[in-house]
């Protein structure tokens, strides 16, 4: 009796949870305790529907990895607001208010980037209390307009990604789970933003104007009270607002049907990049005028000023993030987010390039009837699927590409059969059927080329995903070598066939000498592949030679034999016969007799350097290709030197060992020679 | 062997007996299976679900559990709820445990 009374008093809230009609809550703790004492070790009380395996999936309460509702600082958003976690305005001191607003903007950008990288919306962007209660900020024009744009942008990104259907649940959660994404009037966010931008522009003009003119513009209230800092703060705000505006425009332009907005989107993206540059440059000013920042740890701060932003609490929304384990999220540091790779806006660029690539897809005769052939329709679908897959994250991409290999191979076989059926082995083909033959031949070549390209990408992604252990590099490079050889072969044939077509159209007698000369010039694309081939071959042989002469740092794998690992890695390629007649035995044959002494004599790395140099002249207006060739040269040079060192000194010094690191190129390793 | 046989005999005999026996408690808890159970946690949350399983340590599994939490630290405040599904509540964080039943049943429980 006493126990029951005590229980009733200590948990008054319990009474607010209904127990049903004519029923009460009865305390069973004493009963449970007694029953536990009587249970044998390992005995469970359960019903007939109980399944131990299924019970393992139960969420464990109070385990931080599984229980997303653990009460932290505040019980709810409202409690946080009541306790002043997100004040509006942020400070009565206008300077501090502006400073803090900029911090919030920076942190939100970092959160958004973190969201794009794959974390949940609730714990990133919507960890901002200001975003969670849209109406609270209406008195603060700057914060209000910024929040609106963020919400509208997130909403737009979600619909774009959903429509493209290129994501998997763990990449980017497209469900909002009750987060306030549909702010009332968010569509008008741009007009609000423009108004705020206009005001700040005028404030900037006012502070820059000489004092004589300032009297004229005196009715313009400054942004904040410290006149020395006015220009800096205005500029810092303007570039941030403009970035948001152009980013939103870029998104809406890209969504226009049939690619009509692509040119416009490109322009907006270019503006975004230049504004990002301004944002980055504003950090010096913001850091110096910020109050109370320490120099250390600036690398990991999410704001330009280095100050902690006000109004963020990721734990409040934990329960609204999807049914995933509540992982602690590290928001991307400000510096990392702005040092965007090669000017590509985090992730968005891939979709854009894919769409333009699709429009430029080579078709020999675009409106020819042959495209109605079912196989061509299937091919079209295959290409669309591949393009979609190329937009996805590396892991998913590799998995899907691996599965695609067989589809492409089958496609090729089907097309070849159809070709033979149509035209047979007839040597004399009537004139109007000639175009059809040409189309088929081109497409067949192109399909083969694509197949080998997919295979090479499949192998390369394995490096990015760290799927290979160093002891497997040899076989991977070897396979890359055989695939790249085939790829370059097909590419070369394709280009020769293209030239052939060109020649037939406008051949003039006096150009024949030039034509001959042109024929013998290897196309730059093939040269590019050839230097990669040399690198791959060089690495294969070097790794094999080092292993044969016991000079390589590697751990023995106690679980599988080398053949088993070969089969595991290349099963999909082997099944699709890409390439044909390639097996573990051919790999062994190629590498068993590799010796350092022979490698020094026939140095593949020197070849790679030579070809890379030759190729560079053809790619003078392609910075990406030039950068790639430079990296290849570096790898070749370092490996060549390492090869020389180890072959000369290795015999004398048995402690000398080689290891391989990806210091100059993401997937071509550089040998590092050390004393073990 | 003899002792065990004796024990099981006693248990079988006394299962219908009016006197409380070691296995009675277990049998009563078994009867609570599939009933609505409200478990309170030390941080102030409550979980309402169907009683699914319990072990010797007192860890409880609830099925179709709903989490209740107040929106303020103070006790007088509206409750928020959220569905969780199958959950395990370790005995260490359990602060209370109640089962929904009729008043008569509550009285008989008290007798135990």
Coordinates of N, CA and C in Angstrom, one line a residue, chain A residues 4-95:
Chain A
X4 N 2.7 1.8 -3.2 CA 1.8 2.4 -4.3 C 1.6 3.9 -4.1
X5 N 1.4 4.3 -2.9 CA 1.2 5.7 -2.6 C 2.4 6.5 -3.0
X6 N 3.5 6.0 -2.6 CA 4.8 6.7 -2.9 C 5.0 6.8 -4.4
X7 N 4.7 5.7 -5.1 CA 4.8 5.8 -6.5 C 3.9 6.9 -7.1
X8 N 2.7 6.9 -6.6 CA 1.7 7.9 -7.1 C 2.2 9.3 -6.9
X9 N 2.8 9.6 -5.8 CA 3.2 10.9 -5.5 C 4.4 11.3 -6.3
X10 N 5.4 10.4 -6.5 CA 6.6 10.8 -7.2 C 6.4 11.0 -8.7
X11 N 5.4 10.5 -9.3 CA 5.2 10.7 -10.7 C 3.8 11.3 -11.0
X12 N 3.7 12.5 -10.7 CA 2.4 13.1 -10.9 C 2.0 13.2 -12.4
X13 N 3.0 13.3 -13.3 CA 2.6 13.5 -14.7 C 1.9 12.3 -15.3
X14 N 2.2 11.2 -14.7 CA 1.7 9.9 -15.2 C 0.2 10.0 -15.3
X15 N -0.4 10.7 -14.4 CA -1.9 10.7 -14.4 C -2.4 11.4 -15.7
X16 N -1.6 12.2 -16.3 CA -2.0 12.9 -17.5 C -2.0 11.9 -18.7
X17 N -1.4 10.7 -18.6 CA -1.4 9.8 -19.6 C -2.6 8.8 -19.4
X18 N -3.5 8.8 -20.3 CA -4.7 8.0 -20.0 C -4.5 6.5 -20.0
X19 N -5.2 5.8 -19.1 CA -5.0 4.4 -19.1 C -6.2 3.6 -19.7
X20 N -7.1 4.4 -20.2 CA -8.3 3.7 -20.8 C -9.5 3.8 -20.0
X21 N -10.6 3.5 -20.6 CA -11.9 3.5 -19.8 C -11.9 2.6 -18.6
X22 N -12.4 3.1 -17.5 CA -12.6 2.2 -16.3 C -11.3 1.5 -15.9
X23 N -10.2 2.0 -16.2 CA -9.0 1.3 -15.8 C -8.0 2.4 -15.1
X24 N -7.2 1.8 -14.3 CA -6.3 2.7 -13.6 C -4.9 2.1 -13.8
X25 N -3.9 2.9 -13.5 CA -2.6 2.5 -13.5 C -2.2 1.9 -12.2
X26 N -1.8 0.6 -12.3 CA -1.4 -0.1 -11.1 C 0.1 -0.3 -11.1
X27 N 0.7 -0.1 -10.0 CA 2.1 -0.2 -9.9 C 2.5 -1.7 -9.8
X28 N 3.3 -2.1 -10.7 CA 3.7 -3.5 -10.8 C 5.2 -3.7 -10.4
X29 N 5.8 -2.7 -10.0 CA 7.3 -2.8 -9.7 C 7.6 -3.9 -8.7
X30 N 6.9 -3.9 -7.6 CA 7.2 -4.9 -6.6 C 7.0 -6.4 -7.1
X31 N 5.9 -6.5 -7.9 CA 5.7 -7.8 -8.5 C 6.8 -8.2 -9.5
X32 N 7.2 -7.3 -10.3 CA 8.3 -7.6 -11.2 C 9.6 -8.0 -10.5
X33 N 9.8 -7.2 -9.4 CA 11.0 -7.5 -8.6 C 11.0 -8.9 -8.1
X34 N 9.9 -9.3 -7.5 CA 9.8 -10.7 -7.0 C 9.9 -11.7 -8.1
X35 N 9.3 -11.4 -9.2 CA 9.3 -12.4 -10.3 C 10.8 -12.5 -10.8
X36 N 11.5 -11.4 -10.8 CA 12.9 -11.5 -11.3 C 13.7 -12.4 -10.4
X37 N 13.5 -12.3 -9.1 CA 14.2 -13.1 -8.2 C 14.0 -14.6 -8.4
X38 N 12.7 -14.9 -8.8 CA 12.4 -16.3 -9.0 C 12.8 -16.9 -10.4
X39 N 13.1 -16.0 -11.3 CA 13.5 -16.4 -12.7 C 14.9 -17.1 -12.6
X40 N 15.0 -18.1 -13.4 CA 16.4 -18.7 -13.5 C 17.2 -17.9 -14.4
X41 N 18.6 -18.1 -14.3 CA 19.5 -17.4 -15.2 C 19.2 -17.6 -16.6
X42 N 19.0 -16.6 -17.4 CA 18.8 -16.7 -18.8 C 17.3 -17.0 -19.2
X43 N 16.5 -17.1 -18.1 CA 15.1 -17.3 -18.4 C 14.4 -16.0 -18.7
X44 N 13.5 -16.0 -19.7 CA 12.8 -14.8 -20.1 C 11.3 -15.1 -19.9
X45 N 10.6 -14.0 -19.6 CA 9.1 -14.0 -19.6 C 8.7 -13.4 -20.9
X46 N 8.1 -14.2 -21.8 CA 7.7 -13.7 -23.1 C 6.5 -14.5 -23.6
X47 N 5.9 -14.0 -24.6 CA 4.7 -14.6 -25.2 C 5.1 -15.5 -26.4
X48 N 4.1 -16.1 -27.0 CA 4.3 -17.0 -28.1 C 4.9 -16.3 -29.4
X49 N 4.6 -15.0 -29.5 CA 5.0 -14.3 -30.7 C 6.5 -13.8 -30.6
X50 N 7.1 -14.1 -29.5 CA 8.5 -13.6 -29.2 C 9.5 -14.2 -30.1
X51 N 10.4 -13.4 -30.6 CA 11.5 -13.9 -31.5 C 12.7 -13.2 -31.0
X52 N 13.7 -14.0 -30.6 CA 14.9 -13.3 -30.0 C 15.6 -12.5 -31.0
X53 N 15.7 -13.0 -32.3 CA 16.4 -12.3 -33.3 C 15.7 -11.0 -33.6
X54 N 14.4 -11.0 -33.6 CA 13.7 -9.7 -33.9 C 13.8 -8.8 -32.7
X55 N 13.9 -9.3 -31.5 CA 14.0 -8.5 -30.3 C 15.4 -7.8 -30.3
X56 N 16.4 -8.3 -31.0 CA 17.7 -7.7 -31.0 C 17.6 -6.3 -31.7
X57 N 16.5 -6.1 -32.5 CA 16.4 -4.8 -33.2 C 15.8 -3.7 -32.4
X58 N 15.4 -4.1 -31.1 CA 14.8 -3.1 -30.3 C 15.7 -1.9 -30.0
X59 N 15.1 -0.7 -29.9 CA 15.9 0.4 -29.6 C 16.2 0.4 -28.1
X60 N 17.4 0.6 -27.7 CA 17.7 0.6 -26.3 C 17.6 2.0 -25.7
X61 N 16.7 2.2 -24.8 CA 16.5 3.6 -24.2 C 17.7 4.0 -23.4
X62 N 18.1 5.2 -23.5 CA 19.2 5.9 -22.8 C 20.5 5.5 -23.4
X63 N 20.5 4.8 -24.5 CA 21.8 4.5 -25.2 C 21.9 5.6 -26.2
X64 N 22.9 6.5 -26.1 CA 23.0 7.6 -27.0 C 23.0 7.3 -28.5
X65 N 23.4 6.1 -28.8 CA 23.5 5.7 -30.2 C 22.1 5.3 -30.7
X66 N 21.2 5.0 -29.9 CA 19.9 4.5 -30.3 C 18.7 5.3 -29.9
X67 N 18.9 6.0 -28.8 CA 17.8 6.8 -28.2 C 18.0 8.2 -28.6
X68 N 17.1 8.7 -29.5 CA 17.3 10.1 -30.0 C 16.6 11.1 -29.1
X69 N 15.8 10.5 -28.1 CA 15.0 11.5 -27.3 C 15.6 11.8 -25.9
X70 N 16.9 11.4 -25.7 CA 17.4 11.7 -24.4 C 17.4 13.1 -24.1
X71 N 16.9 13.5 -22.9 CA 16.7 14.9 -22.6 C 18.1 15.5 -22.3
X72 N 18.4 16.5 -23.0 CA 19.7 17.2 -22.9 C 19.5 18.5 -22.1
X73 N 19.8 19.6 -22.8 CA 19.7 20.9 -22.0 C 18.2 21.3 -21.9
X74 N 17.5 21.3 -23.0 CA 16.1 21.8 -22.9 C 15.2 20.7 -23.3
X75 N 14.0 20.7 -22.7 CA 13.0 19.7 -23.0 C 12.3 19.9 -24.4
X76 N 12.3 21.2 -24.8 CA 11.6 21.5 -26.0 C 12.1 22.8 -26.6
X77 N 11.7 23.0 -27.8 CA 12.2 24.3 -28.5 C 11.6 25.5 -27.7
X78 N 10.4 25.4 -27.3 CA 9.7 26.5 -26.6 C 10.5 26.8 -25.3
X79 N 10.9 25.7 -24.6 CA 11.6 26.0 -23.4 C 12.9 26.7 -23.7
X80 N 13.6 26.3 -24.8 CA 14.8 26.9 -25.2 C 14.6 28.4 -25.4
X81 N 13.6 28.7 -26.2 CA 13.3 30.1 -26.5 C 13.0 30.9 -25.2
X82 N 12.2 30.3 -24.3 CA 11.9 31.0 -23.1 C 13.1 31.2 -22.3
X83 N 14.1 30.4 -22.4 CA 15.3 30.6 -21.7 C 16.3 31.5 -22.4
X84 N 15.9 32.1 -23.5 CA 16.7 33.1 -24.2 C 17.8 32.5 -25.1
X85 N 17.5 31.2 -25.6 CA 18.5 30.6 -26.5 C 18.6 31.3 -27.9
X86 N 17.5 31.9 -28.3 CA 17.5 32.5 -29.6 C 16.8 33.9 -29.6
X87 N 17.5 34.9 -29.0 CA 16.8 36.2 -28.8 C 16.6 36.9 -30.2
X88 N 15.5 37.7 -30.2 CA 15.3 38.6 -31.3 C 14.9 40.0 -30.8
X89 N 15.6 41.1 -31.1 CA 16.9 41.0 -31.8 C 18.0 40.3 -31.0
X90 N 19.1 40.0 -31.6 CA 20.1 39.2 -31.0 C 20.8 40.1 -29.9
X91 N 20.9 41.4 -30.2 CA 21.5 42.2 -29.2 C 20.9 43.6 -29.4
X92 N 20.9 44.4 -28.3 CA 20.4 45.8 -28.4 C 21.5 46.6 -29.1
X93 N 22.7 46.2 -28.9 CA 23.9 46.9 -29.5 C 23.9 46.5 -31.0
X94 N 23.6 47.4 -31.8 CA 23.5 47.1 -33.3 C 24.7 46.4 -33.9
X95 N 25.9 46.8 -33.4 CA 27.1 46.3 -33.9 C 27.2 44.8 -33.6

